[in-house]
PDB file of C-alpha atoms and ligand atoms in Angstrom:
ATOM      1  CA  MET A  19       9.443  17.705   6.469  1.00 95.00           C
ATOM      2  CA  ILE A  20       7.814  14.289   6.719  1.00 96.00           C
ATOM      3  CA  ARG A  21       5.830  13.400   3.580  1.00 98.00           C
ATOM      4  CA  SER A  22       3.710  10.278   3.778  1.00 98.00           C
ATOM      5  CA  ARG A  23       0.609   8.765   2.274  1.00 98.00           C
ATOM      6  CA  ILE A  24      -2.369   6.535   2.807  1.00 98.00           C
ATOM      7  CA  ALA A  25      -3.017   4.370  -0.218  1.00 97.00           C
ATOM      8  CA  PRO A  26      -6.343   2.509  -0.248  1.00 96.00           C
ATOM      9  CA  THR A  27      -7.525   0.406  -3.183  1.00 95.00           C
ATOM     10  CA  PRO A  28     -11.113   0.691  -4.482  1.00 95.00           C
ATOM     11  CA  SER A  29     -11.503  -3.046  -5.079  1.00 90.00           C
ATOM     12  CA  GLY A  30     -13.489  -3.797  -1.909  1.00 91.00           C
ATOM     13  CA  TYR A  31     -14.948  -2.145   1.190  1.00 94.00           C
ATOM     14  CA  LEU A  32     -12.367  -0.979   3.719  1.00 94.00           C
ATOM     15  CA  HIS A  33     -12.038  -2.982   6.939  1.00 92.00           C
ATOM     16  CA  ILE A  34     -10.518  -2.601  10.399  1.00 90.00           C
ATOM     17  CA  GLY A  35      -7.054  -3.603   9.165  1.00 89.00           C
ATOM     18  CA  ASN A  36      -7.101  -0.624   6.778  1.00 93.00           C
ATOM     19  CA  ALA A  37      -8.330   1.629   9.596  1.00 94.00           C
ATOM     20  CA  LEU A  38      -5.362   0.670  11.797  1.00 92.00           C
ATOM     21  CA  ASN A  39      -2.947   1.629   9.013  1.00 94.00           C
ATOM     22  CA  PHE A  40      -4.705   4.973   8.394  1.00 97.00           C
ATOM     23  CA  ILE A  41      -4.645   5.766  12.135  1.00 95.00           C
ATOM     24  CA  LEU A  42      -0.920   5.051  12.442  1.00 94.00           C
ATOM     25  CA  VAL A  43      -0.043   7.081   9.341  1.00 96.00           C
ATOM     26  CA  TRP A  44      -2.278  10.033  10.306  1.00 97.00           C
ATOM     27  CA  LEU A  45      -0.958  10.180  13.877  1.00 95.00           C
ATOM     28  CA  TRP A  46       2.690   9.965  12.803  1.00 95.00           C
ATOM     29  CA  VAL A  47       2.313  12.670  10.130  1.00 97.00           C
ATOM     30  CA  ARG A  48       0.210  15.038  12.249  1.00 97.00           C
ATOM     31  CA  LYS A  49       2.482  14.678  15.283  1.00 95.00           C
ATOM     32  CA  SER A  50       5.488  15.573  13.148  1.00 95.00           C
ATOM     33  CA  GLY A  51       3.834  18.490  11.310  1.00 96.00           C
ATOM     34  CA  GLY A  52       4.216  16.633   8.023  1.00 97.00           C
ATOM     35  CA  MET A  53       2.250  16.351   4.792  1.00 98.00           C
ATOM     36  CA  LEU A  54      -0.295  13.590   4.187  1.00 98.00           C
ATOM     37  CA  TRP A  55      -1.243  12.560   0.668  1.00 98.00           C
ATOM     38  CA  LEU A  56      -4.309  10.490  -0.178  1.00 98.00           C
ATOM     39  CA  ARG A  57      -3.265   8.233  -3.032  1.00 98.00           C
ATOM     40  CA  ILE A  58      -5.930   5.915  -4.375  1.00 97.00           C
ATOM     41  CA  ASP A  59      -4.546   2.813  -6.003  1.00 96.00           C
ATOM     42  CA  ASP A  60      -7.029   2.651  -8.882  1.00 95.00           C
ATOM     43  CA  ARG A  61      -4.746   1.590 -11.737  1.00 92.00           C
ATOM     44  CA  ASP A  62      -6.626  -1.712 -12.027  1.00 85.00           C
ATOM     45  CA  THR A  63      -9.826  -0.348 -13.590  1.00 77.00           C
ATOM     46  CA  PRO A  64     -11.604  -3.688 -14.046  1.00 77.00           C
ATOM     47  CA  ARG A  65     -11.418  -4.311 -10.293  1.00 80.00           C
ATOM     48  CA  SER A  66     -12.229  -0.725  -9.230  1.00 84.00           C
ATOM     49  CA  ARG A  67     -15.875  -0.115  -8.387  1.00 90.00           C
ATOM     50  CA  PRO A  68     -17.589   3.274  -7.927  1.00 93.00           C
ATOM     51  CA  GLU A  69     -19.196   2.094  -4.662  1.00 95.00           C
ATOM     52  CA  HIS A  70     -15.767   1.167  -3.300  1.00 96.00           C
ATOM     53  CA  MET A  71     -14.325   4.532  -4.372  1.00 97.00           C
ATOM     54  CA  ASP A  72     -17.215   6.260  -2.615  1.00 97.00           C
ATOM     55  CA  ASP A  73     -16.601   4.105   0.484  1.00 97.00           C
ATOM     56  CA  ILE A  74     -13.003   5.399   0.762  1.00 97.00           C
ATOM     57  CA  PHE A  75     -14.133   9.023   1.108  1.00 98.00           C
ATOM     58  CA  ARG A  76     -17.073   8.191   3.416  1.00 97.00           C
ATOM     59  CA  THR A  77     -14.865   6.054   5.660  1.00 97.00           C
ATOM     60  CA  LEU A  78     -12.111   8.676   5.950  1.00 98.00           C
ATOM     61  CA  GLU A  79     -14.696  11.305   6.875  1.00 97.00           C
ATOM     62  CA  TRP A  80     -16.314   8.986   9.431  1.00 97.00           C
ATOM     63  CA  MET A  81     -12.895   8.272  10.959  1.00 97.00           C
ATOM     64  CA  GLY A  82     -12.087  12.005  11.145  1.00 97.00           C
ATOM     65  CA  ILE A  83      -9.047  11.669   8.874  1.00 98.00           C
ATOM     66  CA  ASP A  84      -7.994  14.695   6.834  1.00 98.00           C
ATOM     67  CA  TRP A  85      -5.210  14.979   4.269  1.00 98.00           C
ATOM     68  CA  ASP A  86      -3.252  17.728   2.554  1.00 98.00           C
ATOM     69  CA  GLU A  87      -2.757  16.525  -1.021  1.00 98.00           C
ATOM     70  CA  GLY A  88      -4.767  14.349  -3.359  1.00 98.00           C
ATOM     71  CA  PRO A  89      -8.464  14.143  -4.259  1.00 98.00           C
ATOM     72  CA  GLN A  90     -11.190  15.396  -1.914  1.00 98.00           C
ATOM     73  CA  THR A  91     -13.985  13.650  -3.870  1.00 97.00           C
ATOM     74  CA  PRO A  92     -14.372  10.615  -6.193  1.00 97.00           C
ATOM     75  CA  ASP A  93     -14.939  13.082  -9.037  1.00 97.00           C
ATOM     76  CA  GLU A  94     -11.596  14.811  -8.402  1.00 97.00           C
ATOM     77  CA  GLU A  95      -9.923  11.414  -8.261  1.00 97.00           C
ATOM     78  CA  ALA A  96     -11.333  10.470 -11.675  1.00 95.00           C
ATOM     79  CA  ARG A  97     -10.593  13.848 -13.322  1.00 97.00           C
ATOM     80  CA  ILE A  98      -7.255  14.840 -11.825  1.00 97.00           C
ATOM     81  CA  TYR A  99      -5.484  12.213  -9.774  1.00 97.00           C
ATOM     82  CA  SER A 100      -6.364   8.763 -11.112  1.00 97.00           C
ATOM     83  CA  GLN A 101      -3.433   6.455 -11.802  1.00 97.00           C
ATOM     84  CA  THR A 102      -5.169   5.576 -15.066  1.00 95.00           C
ATOM     85  CA  LEU A 103      -4.222   9.118 -16.218  1.00 96.00           C
ATOM     86  CA  ARG A 104      -0.531   8.363 -15.574  1.00 97.00           C
ATOM     87  CA  SER A 105       0.002   5.415 -17.925  1.00 96.00           C
ATOM     88  CA  GLY A 106       2.614   7.390 -19.876  1.00 97.00           C
ATOM     89  CA  ARG A 107       4.673   7.911 -16.730  1.00 98.00           C
ATOM     90  CA  TYR A 108       4.521   4.204 -15.811  1.00 98.00           C
ATOM     91  CA  ASP A 109       5.539   3.318 -19.392  1.00 97.00           C
ATOM     92  CA  GLU A 110       8.500   5.681 -19.050  1.00 97.00           C
ATOM     93  CA  MET A 111       9.605   3.904 -15.843  1.00 98.00           C
ATOM     94  CA  THR A 112       9.148   0.541 -17.572  1.00 97.00           C
ATOM     95  CA  GLN A 113      11.408   1.719 -20.403  1.00 97.00           C
ATOM     96  CA  LEU A 114      14.050   2.829 -17.890  1.00 97.00           C
ATOM     97  CA  LEU A 115      13.915  -0.609 -16.274  1.00 98.00           C
ATOM     98  CA  ILE A 116      14.209  -2.244 -19.703  1.00 97.00           C
ATOM     99  CA  GLY A 117      17.312  -0.101 -20.180  1.00 97.00           C
ATOM    100  CA  SER A 118      18.818  -1.745 -17.070  1.00 96.00           C
ATOM    101  CA  GLY A 119      18.807  -5.049 -18.990  1.00 96.00           C
ATOM    102  CA  GLU A 120      16.971  -6.889 -16.198  1.00 97.00           C
ATOM    103  CA  VAL A 121      13.489  -7.066 -17.763  1.00 98.00           C
ATOM    104  CA  PHE A 122      12.244 -10.141 -19.604  1.00 97.00           C
ATOM    105  CA  ALA A 123       8.976 -11.109 -21.262  1.00 97.00           C
ATOM    106  CA  CYS A 124       6.827 -13.915 -19.860  1.00 97.00           C
ATOM    107  CA  ALA A 125       4.267 -15.700 -21.991  1.00 94.00           C
ATOM    108  CA  CYS A 126       3.015 -18.031 -19.237  1.00 94.00           C
ATOM    109  CA  SER A 127      -0.717 -18.179 -18.630  1.00 89.00           C
ATOM    110  CA  ARG A 128      -2.124 -17.845 -15.114  1.00 85.00           C
ATOM    111  CA  ARG A 129      -2.702 -21.606 -15.080  1.00 88.00           C
ATOM    112  CA  GLU A 130       0.857 -22.381 -16.175  1.00 89.00           C
ATOM    113  CA  ILE A 131       2.250 -20.140 -13.407  1.00 85.00           C
ATOM    114  CA  HIS A 132       0.072 -22.009 -10.936  1.00 86.00           C
ATOM    115  CA  GLU A 133       1.361 -25.392 -12.123  1.00 90.00           C
ATOM    116  CA  ARG A 134       5.080 -24.703 -12.546  1.00 88.00           C
ATOM    117  CA  ALA A 135       7.693 -21.991 -12.167  1.00 85.00           C
ATOM    118  CA  CYS A 136       8.051 -19.545 -15.066  1.00 89.00           C
ATOM    119  CA  ALA A 137      11.063 -20.454 -17.202  1.00 90.00           C
ATOM    120  CA  CYS A 138      10.818 -17.525 -19.619  1.00 95.00           C
ATOM    121  CA  ARG A 139      13.855 -15.732 -18.173  1.00 95.00           C
ATOM    122  CA  SER A 140      16.274 -17.695 -20.355  1.00 93.00           C
ATOM    123  CA  MET A 141      14.053 -17.614 -23.475  1.00 93.00           C
ATOM    124  CA  ARG A 142      14.605 -13.940 -24.396  1.00 91.00           C
ATOM    125  CA  LEU A 143      11.132 -13.488 -25.873  1.00 94.00           C
ATOM    126  CA  PRO A 144      10.519 -10.150 -27.619  1.00 95.00           C
ATOM    127  CA  LEU A 145       9.433  -7.539 -25.051  1.00 95.00           C
ATOM    128  CA  ASP A 146       6.765  -6.009 -27.294  1.00 91.00           C
ATOM    129  CA  ARG A 147       4.753  -9.159 -27.981  1.00 90.00           C
ATOM    130  CA  PRO A 148       1.037  -8.783 -27.127  1.00 88.00           C
ATOM    131  CA  ASP A 149      -0.430 -10.811 -24.234  1.00 89.00           C
ATOM    132  CA  THR A 150       2.964 -10.966 -22.606  1.00 95.00           C
ATOM    133  CA  ALA A 151       3.816  -9.911 -19.073  1.00 97.00           C
ATOM    134  CA  LEU A 152       7.050  -8.144 -18.237  1.00 98.00           C
ATOM    135  CA  ARG A 153       9.048  -9.467 -15.307  1.00 97.00           C
ATOM    136  CA  ILE A 154      12.130  -8.221 -13.551  1.00 97.00           C
ATOM    137  CA  ALA A 155      15.013 -10.653 -13.139  1.00 97.00           C
ATOM    138  CA  THR A 156      15.503 -10.675  -9.368  1.00 96.00           C
ATOM    139  CA  SER A 157      18.943 -11.062  -7.858  1.00 92.00           C
ATOM    140  CA  THR A 158      20.013 -13.889  -5.567  1.00 94.00           C
ATOM    141  CA  ASP A 159      21.609 -11.256  -3.293  1.00 95.00           C
ATOM    142  CA  PRO A 160      19.320 -10.474  -0.371  1.00 97.00           C
ATOM    143  CA  ILE A 161      17.819  -6.975  -0.155  1.00 97.00           C
ATOM    144  CA  SER A 162      18.335  -5.097   3.093  1.00 96.00           C
ATOM    145  CA  VAL A 163      15.222  -3.227   4.291  1.00 96.00           C
ATOM    146  CA  CYS A 164      15.715  -0.664   7.055  1.00 94.00           C
ATOM    147  CA  ASP A 165      12.634  -0.699   9.290  1.00 94.00           C
ATOM    148  CA  ALA A 166      11.954   2.020  11.898  1.00 91.00           C
ATOM    149  CA  LYS A 167      11.245  -0.576  14.548  1.00 88.00           C
ATOM    150  CA  ALA A 168      12.982  -3.802  13.575  1.00 90.00           C
ATOM    151  CA  GLY A 169      16.164  -2.252  12.154  1.00 93.00           C
ATOM    152  CA  SER A 170      17.810  -3.929   9.174  1.00 96.00           C
ATOM    153  CA  ILE A 171      15.839  -6.884   7.765  1.00 96.00           C
ATOM    154  CA  SER A 172      17.277  -9.092   5.053  1.00 97.00           C
ATOM    155  CA  VAL A 173      14.752 -10.211   2.390  1.00 97.00           C
ATOM    156  CA  SER A 174      15.494 -12.770  -0.320  1.00 97.00           C
ATOM    157  CA  LEU A 175      13.493 -11.773  -3.391  1.00 96.00           C
ATOM    158  CA  ASP A 176      14.338 -15.142  -4.906  1.00 93.00           C
ATOM    159  CA  ASN A 177      12.375 -16.738  -2.036  1.00 94.00           C
ATOM    160  CA  GLU A 178       9.630 -14.134  -1.647  1.00 94.00           C
ATOM    161  CA  MET A 179       8.870 -12.787  -5.142  1.00 95.00           C
ATOM    162  CA  LYS A 180      11.222 -14.333  -7.648  1.00 94.00           C
ATOM    163  CA  ASP A 181      11.173 -12.517 -11.010  1.00 96.00           C
ATOM    164  CA  PHE A 182       8.094 -10.461 -10.067  1.00 96.00           C
ATOM    165  CA  VAL A 183       5.821  -8.868 -12.660  1.00 96.00           C
ATOM    166  CA  ILE A 184       6.169  -5.152 -13.440  1.00 97.00           C
ATOM    167  CA  ARG A 185       3.601  -5.074 -16.251  1.00 97.00           C
ATOM    168  CA  ARG A 186       0.754  -7.550 -16.468  1.00 95.00           C
ATOM    169  CA  ARG A 187      -0.341  -9.495 -19.549  1.00 93.00           C
ATOM    170  CA  ASP A 188      -3.264  -7.064 -19.961  1.00 92.00           C
ATOM    171  CA  ALA A 189      -0.686  -4.204 -20.102  1.00 93.00           C
ATOM    172  CA  ILE A 190      -1.745  -2.794 -16.702  1.00 94.00           C
ATOM    173  CA  PRO A 191       1.352  -1.716 -14.763  1.00 96.00           C
ATOM    174  CA  ALA A 192       1.825  -3.876 -11.675  1.00 97.00           C
ATOM    175  CA  TYR A 193       1.455  -2.630  -8.111  1.00 96.00           C
ATOM    176  CA  GLN A 194       5.206  -2.610  -7.356  1.00 97.00           C
ATOM    177  CA  LEU A 195       6.025  -0.334 -10.284  1.00 98.00           C
ATOM    178  CA  VAL A 196       3.064   2.011  -9.757  1.00 98.00           C
ATOM    179  CA  SER A 197       3.584   2.358  -6.023  1.00 97.00           C
ATOM    180  CA  LEU A 198       7.306   3.051  -6.465  1.00 98.00           C
ATOM    181  CA  THR A 199       6.734   5.592  -9.260  1.00 98.00           C
ATOM    182  CA  ASP A 200       4.061   7.487  -7.329  1.00 98.00           C
ATOM    183  CA  ASP A 201       6.144   7.582  -4.141  1.00 98.00           C
ATOM    184  CA  ILE A 202       9.160   8.899  -6.078  1.00 97.00           C
ATOM    185  CA  ASP A 203       7.090  11.521  -7.938  1.00 97.00           C
ATOM    186  CA  HIS A 204       5.493  12.781  -4.701  1.00 97.00           C
ATOM    187  CA  ASP A 205       8.795  12.968  -2.776  1.00 97.00           C
ATOM    188  CA  ILE A 206       7.495  10.562  -0.153  1.00 98.00           C
ATOM    189  CA  ASN A 207       9.989  10.030   2.669  1.00 97.00           C
ATOM    190  CA  LEU A 208       7.968   7.943   5.151  1.00 97.00           C
ATOM    191  CA  ILE A 209       6.035   4.783   4.264  1.00 98.00           C
ATOM    192  CA  ILE A 210       3.990   3.051   6.964  1.00 96.00           C
ATOM    193  CA  ARG A 211       2.499  -0.227   5.792  1.00 95.00           C
ATOM    194  CA  GLY A 212       1.463  -3.605   7.156  1.00 92.00           C
ATOM    195  CA  ASP A 213       4.197  -6.177   7.675  1.00 91.00           C
ATOM    196  CA  ASP A 214       2.592  -8.336   4.951  1.00 92.00           C
ATOM    197  CA  LEU A 215       4.101  -5.801   2.524  1.00 95.00           C
ATOM    198  CA  LEU A 216       7.712  -6.266   3.690  1.00 96.00           C
ATOM    199  CA  SER A 217       8.595  -8.250   0.556  1.00 97.00           C
ATOM    200  CA  SER A 218       6.948  -5.518  -1.585  1.00 97.00           C
ATOM    201  CA  THR A 219       9.229  -2.977   0.076  1.00 98.00           C
ATOM    202  CA  ALA A 220      12.214  -5.163  -0.828  1.00 98.00           C
ATOM    203  CA  GLY A 221      10.971  -5.513  -4.424  1.00 98.00           C
ATOM    204  CA  GLN A 222      10.482  -1.752  -4.734  1.00 98.00           C
ATOM    205  CA  LEU A 223      13.950  -1.078  -3.286  1.00 98.00           C
ATOM    206  CA  TYR A 224      15.371  -3.446  -5.892  1.00 98.00           C
ATOM    207  CA  LEU A 225      13.548  -1.598  -8.718  1.00 98.00           C
ATOM    208  CA  ALA A 226      14.737   1.730  -7.275  1.00 97.00           C
ATOM    209  CA  SER A 227      18.338   0.492  -7.314  1.00 96.00           C
ATOM    210  CA  LEU A 228      18.015  -0.490 -10.996  1.00 97.00           C
ATOM    211  CA  LEU A 229      16.555   2.954 -11.741  1.00 96.00           C
ATOM    212  CA  GLY A 230      19.232   4.781  -9.747  1.00 95.00           C
ATOM    213  CA  ALA A 231      16.414   6.355  -7.677  1.00 94.00           C
ATOM    214  CA  SER A 232      18.539   6.973  -4.605  1.00 92.00           C
ATOM    215  CA  ALA A 233      15.879   9.091  -2.814  1.00 92.00           C
ATOM    216  CA  PHE A 234      13.647   6.020  -2.581  1.00 94.00           C
ATOM    217  CA  SER A 235      16.307   4.013  -0.792  1.00 92.00           C
ATOM    218  CA  GLU A 236      16.483   6.782   1.830  1.00 93.00           C
ATOM    219  CA  ILE A 237      12.767   6.544   2.666  1.00 96.00           C
ATOM    220  CA  SER A 238      11.956   5.628   6.283  1.00 95.00           C
ATOM    221  CA  PHE A 239       9.860   2.485   6.385  1.00 96.00           C
ATOM    222  CA  TYR A 240       7.775   1.169   9.237  1.00 95.00           C
ATOM    223  CA  HIS A 241       6.067  -2.218   8.801  1.00 94.00           C
ATOM    224  CA  HIS A 242       3.410  -2.517  11.469  1.00 90.00           C
ATOM    225  CA  PRO A 243       1.876  -5.758  12.754  1.00 86.00           C
ATOM    226  CA  LEU A 244      -1.469  -6.738  11.294  1.00 85.00           C
ATOM    227  CA  LEU A 245      -4.608  -7.336  13.317  1.00 80.00           C
ATOM    228  CA  TYR A 246      -5.655 -10.959  13.697  1.00 74.00           C
ATOM    229  CA  ASN A 247      -8.965 -12.471  14.745  1.00 69.00           C
ATOM    230  CA  GLU A 248      -9.323 -15.060  17.519  1.00 68.00           C
ATOM    231  CA  GLN A 249      -8.736 -17.852  15.011  1.00 69.00           C
ATOM    232  CA  GLY A 250      -5.384 -16.294  14.086  1.00 69.00           C
ATOM    233  CA  HIS A 251      -6.540 -15.112  10.657  1.00 72.00           C
ATOM    234  CA  LYS A 252      -5.526 -11.707   9.382  1.00 71.00           C
ATOM    235  CA  LEU A 253      -8.438  -9.259   9.666  1.00 68.00           C
ATOM    236  CA  SER A 254      -9.330  -8.519   6.083  1.00 63.00           C
ATOM    237  CA  LYS A 255     -12.221  -8.592   3.713  1.00 59.00           C
ATOM    238  CA  SER A 256     -11.270 -12.143   2.704  1.00 62.00           C
ATOM    239  CA  SER A 257     -11.321 -13.383   6.331  1.00 64.00           C
ATOM    240  CA  GLY A 258     -14.870 -12.084   6.681  1.00 66.00           C
ATOM    241  CA  SER A 259     -14.079  -9.320   9.198  1.00 72.00           C
ATOM    242  CA  PRO A 260     -16.807  -6.657   9.190  1.00 79.00           C
ATOM    243  CA  SER A 261     -16.301  -3.822   6.762  1.00 91.00           C
ATOM    244  CA  LEU A 262     -16.146  -0.299   8.163  1.00 95.00           C
ATOM    245  CA  LYS A 263     -19.197   0.372   5.980  1.00 95.00           C
ATOM    246  CA  ALA A 264     -21.122  -2.305   7.872  1.00 94.00           C
ATOM    247  CA  LEU A 265     -20.074  -0.737  11.201  1.00 94.00           C
ATOM    248  CA  ARG A 266     -21.069   2.723   9.980  1.00 95.00           C
ATOM    249  CA  GLU A 267     -24.416   1.548   8.685  1.00 95.00           C
ATOM    250  CA  SER A 268     -25.190  -0.320  11.895  1.00 95.00           C
ATOM    251  CA  GLY A 269     -25.027   3.060  13.646  1.00 95.00           C
ATOM    252  CA  VAL A 270     -21.547   2.879  15.213  1.00 96.00           C
ATOM    253  CA  THR A 271     -20.506   6.482  15.884  1.00 96.00           C
ATOM    254  CA  GLN A 272     -16.991   7.852  15.506  1.00 96.00           C
ATOM    255  CA  ALA A 273     -16.598   7.907  19.312  1.00 97.00           C
ATOM    256  CA  GLN A 274     -17.762   4.292  19.612  1.00 97.00           C
ATOM    257  CA  PHE A 275     -15.406   3.279  16.809  1.00 96.00           C
ATOM    258  CA  TYR A 276     -12.358   4.776  18.560  1.00 95.00           C
ATOM    259  CA  MET A 277     -13.366   3.143  21.858  1.00 94.00           C
ATOM    260  CA  MET A 278     -13.521  -0.141  19.963  1.00 91.00           C
ATOM    261  CA  MET A 279     -10.096   0.525  18.394  1.00 90.00           C
ATOM    262  CA  SER A 280      -8.721   1.371  21.877  1.00 89.00           C
ATOM    263  CA  ASP A 281      -9.827  -2.100  23.004  1.00 85.00           C
ATOM    264  CA  ILE A 282      -8.398  -3.792  19.899  1.00 82.00           C
ATOM    265  CA  LEU A 283      -5.103  -1.945  20.455  1.00 80.00           C
ATOM    266  CA  ARG A 284      -5.236  -2.872  24.166  1.00 80.00           C
ATOM    267  CA  SER A 285      -4.704   0.762  25.033  1.00 84.00           C
ATOM    268  CA  LYS A 286      -5.061   1.719  28.709  1.00 85.00           C
ATOM    269  CA  GLU A 287      -6.746   4.953  27.595  1.00 88.00           C
ATOM    270  CA  LYS A 288     -10.166   4.754  26.011  1.00 92.00           C
ATOM    271  CA  TYR A 289     -10.092   7.212  23.140  1.00 94.00           C
ATOM    272  CA  THR A 290     -13.204   8.637  21.506  1.00 96.00           C
ATOM    273  CA  SER A 291     -11.508  10.435  18.606  1.00 96.00           C
ATOM    274  CA  LEU A 292      -8.371  10.405  16.535  1.00 95.00           C
ATOM    275  CA  ARG A 293      -7.410  13.833  17.887  1.00 95.00           C
ATOM    276  CA  GLU A 294      -7.362  12.450  21.428  1.00 94.00           C
ATOM    277  CA  MET A 295      -4.942   9.803  20.211  1.00 93.00           C
ATOM    278  CA  LEU A 296      -2.449  12.537  19.282  1.00 93.00           C
ATOM    279  CA  GLU A 297      -1.157  12.213  22.855  1.00 89.00           C
ATOM    280  CA  VAL A 298       0.336   8.810  21.922  1.00 85.00           C
ATOM    281  CA  GLU A 299       4.068   9.314  21.355  1.00 84.00           C
ATOM    282  CA  ILE A 300       5.612   8.422  17.974  1.00 84.00           C
ATOM    283  CA  GLU A 301       8.000   6.113  19.837  1.00 82.00           C
ATOM    284  CA  VAL A 302       4.931   4.242  21.103  1.00 80.00           C
ATOM    285  CA  LEU A 303       3.548   4.034  17.545  1.00 80.00           C
ATOM    286  CA  LYS A 304       6.872   2.409  16.609  1.00 79.00           C
ATOM    287  CA  GLN A 305       6.660  -0.003  19.540  1.00 67.00           C
ATOM    288  CA  PRO A 306       3.209  -1.375  18.980  1.00 56.00           C
ATOM    289  CA  SER A 307       3.655  -4.006  21.652  1.00 52.00           C
ATOM    290  CA  LEU A 308       3.170  -1.129  24.146  1.00 44.00           C
ATOM    291  CA  PHE A 309       0.215   0.245  22.304  1.00 53.00           C
ATOM    292  CA  PHE A 310      -1.395  -3.011  21.223  1.00 47.00           C
TER     293      PHE A 310
HETATM  294 ZN1   ZN B  22       6.829 -17.179 -17.940  1.00 80.64          ZN
END
């Protein structure tokens, strides 16, 4: 059975780019009779805001998206599912990676990283020093990512994310480690994400290989194109594209939203709900040039 997830972050209001990802994941899972998990990426407490957490649930309801596992309310997220409750598990994974011999400590400040490449790899600093990040020594061998549409893609971690961080200086586990751990623990076998996360997929596959987590390397990945505005900028909160909250609050109904998405996706059909979109074949979801 297909097991997939949508994984929003409560560090800002969701936007149309997020909506596209949720639509693709929901359609793929529902068309294949699979399981959908709502995983909220809230490990970074200082950047998580209650109003953004609330926005995730309101937006999913407004879009007509349902899910089978995970929190149904912000309260359930905080009490039962929050990644902040799983620090022990992320520490355990960090220890396993340390056991692989490929982890090193980095004492560089944010400013130093900005000014020059980190050279801590050869310094063998103690791993338990406070205010020290942990990095993984990436390999010069390219990582092969198998994508449902593009086939095998070769990614050089040395070019894309050389010696990436697995635990930050403030001891918060980094996205790559948390995402990998959660996907392994929930037996995820399909990950649909934007193509800006291709290098993250490669980084996570590399961590999985060090951990001997063979199930992760068998996951089906699909990296979908992002939506761009007329100026060629990625639609995101940083590019100033309207948040879904702003659309909702300006009175846009669910039907109007899906008609708008039909236009954005250059679909011949004008859909007024997600359920109507179930007629779109999975092969078409994989070939977004037909759908977009
Ligand atoms: Zn460093």
